[in-house]
Amino acid sequence: MVEFSHHEVDDDGIDFALLRTLLLARGDDVLKLVSDLAPQNSLKSVALLTPTSGDPGSTWSIDQLTGIWEAEDPSDSHIKLKVFSKADGSYYVDSMSEIAASQLQDWHQLFVLPTAHSHQ
């Protein structure tokens, strides 16, 4: 979930902001959105929504994210995976395989998210 405010000025010159929330399915979509925000938009937060278990009807967990990274798959250095750092210090790897963040190599930070500043 990406939350940002969109600033506009109406015909009378009054500045106002609309808060917008988008639900995106892929890590690459999140990275593209936060990288391409127009100047009149201000990123407020990015959160990861995941089921707490694989059971139907399970509850959901929402974790605030602090950064987006890219790292190499240890089995193939040509495969680059997006890794999201959470406010609690853990990581979420955007991958179809169940690879742990500790197995990844050659990390590069792509984006620092606003949540990183509010939890320091």
Short mmCIF file of C-alpha atoms in Angstrom, two decimals:
data_model
loop_
_atom_site.label_atom_id
_atom_site.label_comp_id
_atom_site.label_asym_id
_atom_site.label_seq_id
_atom_site.Cartn_x
_atom_site.Cartn_y
_atom_site.Cartn_z
CA MET A 1 0.00 0.00 0.00
CA VAL A 2 1.44 3.33 -1.02
CA GLU A 3 0.07 6.51 0.53
CA PHE A 4 0.88 9.93 -0.87
CA SER A 5 -0.60 13.39 -0.91
CA HIS A 6 -1.35 15.16 -4.16
CA HIS A 7 -1.01 18.96 -3.94
CA GLU A 8 -2.99 21.26 -6.23
CA VAL A 9 -3.88 24.94 -6.42
CA ASP A 10 -7.49 25.76 -7.27
CA ASP A 11 -8.66 28.60 -9.53
CA ASP A 12 -8.69 30.99 -6.54
CA GLY A 13 -5.04 30.25 -5.74
CA ILE A 14 -5.85 28.16 -2.67
CA ASP A 15 -3.41 25.30 -2.09
CA PHE A 16 -4.96 21.99 -1.06
CA ALA A 17 -3.91 18.35 -0.82
CA LEU A 18 -5.72 15.10 -1.45
CA LEU A 19 -4.52 11.97 0.31
CA ARG A 20 -4.35 8.96 -2.01
CA THR A 21 -3.75 5.29 -1.23
CA LEU A 22 -2.90 2.71 -3.87
CA LEU A 23 -2.68 -1.04 -3.47
CA LEU A 24 -0.02 -2.48 -5.77
CA ALA A 25 0.66 -6.17 -6.36
CA ARG A 26 4.34 -6.29 -7.33
CA GLY A 27 7.54 -4.90 -5.90
CA ASP A 28 8.54 -3.46 -9.28
CA ASP A 29 5.24 -1.54 -9.38
CA VAL A 30 5.96 -0.01 -5.96
CA LEU A 31 9.48 0.98 -7.00
CA LYS A 32 8.25 2.56 -10.24
CA LEU A 33 5.53 4.53 -8.47
CA VAL A 34 7.77 5.95 -5.72
CA SER A 35 10.56 6.68 -8.22
CA ASP A 36 8.26 8.48 -10.67
CA LEU A 37 6.15 10.60 -8.31
CA ALA A 38 5.50 14.00 -9.80
CA PRO A 39 6.73 17.10 -7.91
CA GLN A 40 3.18 17.92 -6.73
CA ASN A 41 3.02 14.56 -4.93
CA SER A 42 4.51 13.80 -1.54
CA LEU A 43 5.14 10.21 -0.46
CA LYS A 44 3.73 9.56 3.01
CA SER A 45 4.23 5.84 3.61
CA VAL A 46 4.66 2.45 2.01
CA ALA A 47 3.35 -0.66 3.75
CA LEU A 48 3.46 -4.36 2.98
CA LEU A 49 0.21 -6.29 3.32
CA THR A 50 0.65 -10.05 3.77
CA PRO A 51 -1.52 -12.90 5.08
CA THR A 52 -0.42 -14.06 8.54
CA SER A 53 -0.88 -17.69 7.45
CA GLY A 54 -1.78 -19.73 4.39
CA ASP A 55 -5.19 -20.62 5.82
CA PRO A 56 -8.30 -19.34 4.02
CA GLY A 57 -9.86 -16.52 6.01
CA SER A 58 -6.62 -15.78 7.83
CA THR A 59 -5.90 -12.32 9.18
CA TRP A 60 -3.58 -9.88 7.47
CA SER A 61 -0.43 -8.19 8.68
CA ILE A 62 0.58 -4.65 7.69
CA ASP A 63 4.26 -3.72 8.03
CA GLN A 64 5.64 -0.24 7.38
CA LEU A 65 8.55 -0.31 4.95
CA THR A 66 11.72 1.75 5.27
CA GLY A 67 13.59 1.01 2.06
CA ILE A 68 13.76 -0.83 -1.23
CA TRP A 69 16.86 -2.81 -2.14
CA GLU A 70 18.00 -4.98 -5.01
CA ALA A 71 20.14 -8.06 -4.45
CA GLU A 72 21.47 -11.00 -6.45
CA ASP A 73 20.03 -14.47 -6.22
CA PRO A 74 22.84 -16.72 -4.87
CA SER A 75 22.14 -19.41 -7.49
CA ASP A 76 22.25 -17.00 -10.46
CA SER A 77 23.88 -13.55 -10.28
CA HIS A 78 21.86 -12.43 -13.32
CA ILE A 79 18.65 -12.66 -11.29
CA LYS A 80 18.02 -9.45 -9.33
CA LEU A 81 15.43 -9.55 -6.56
CA LYS A 82 13.67 -6.64 -4.86
CA VAL A 83 14.02 -6.65 -1.09
CA PHE A 84 11.93 -4.46 1.19
CA SER A 85 13.24 -3.48 4.62
CA LYS A 86 10.58 -3.30 7.32
CA ALA A 87 10.42 -0.83 10.22
CA ASP A 88 11.01 -3.74 12.65
CA GLY A 89 14.41 -4.43 11.02
CA SER A 90 13.36 -7.55 9.09
CA TYR A 91 13.20 -7.98 5.31
CA TYR A 92 10.68 -9.17 2.75
CA VAL A 93 12.09 -10.70 -0.46
CA ASP A 94 9.84 -10.23 -3.51
CA SER A 95 10.36 -13.65 -5.03
CA MET A 96 8.32 -16.67 -6.10
CA SER A 97 10.83 -18.93 -4.33
CA GLU A 98 11.14 -18.96 -0.56
CA ILE A 99 14.61 -17.45 -0.41
CA ALA A 100 15.74 -15.74 2.78
CA ALA A 101 17.20 -12.24 2.68
CA SER A 102 20.34 -13.56 4.41
CA GLN A 103 21.06 -15.75 1.35
CA LEU A 104 21.11 -12.83 -1.10
CA GLN A 105 24.33 -11.24 -2.33
CA ASP A 106 25.54 -7.84 -3.54
CA TRP A 107 22.83 -5.61 -2.04
CA HIS A 108 22.19 -2.12 -3.47
CA GLN A 109 19.74 0.34 -1.94
CA LEU A 110 17.34 1.74 -4.52
CA PHE A 111 15.10 3.94 -2.40
CA VAL A 112 14.75 5.21 1.19
CA LEU A 113 11.10 5.47 2.19
CA PRO A 114 9.63 8.15 4.50
CA THR A 115 8.90 5.58 7.21
CA ALA A 116 12.66 5.26 7.68
CA HIS A 117 12.81 8.83 8.98
CA SER A 118 9.84 8.54 11.33
CA HIS A 119 11.20 5.48 13.20
CA GLN A 120 14.77 6.61 13.89
#
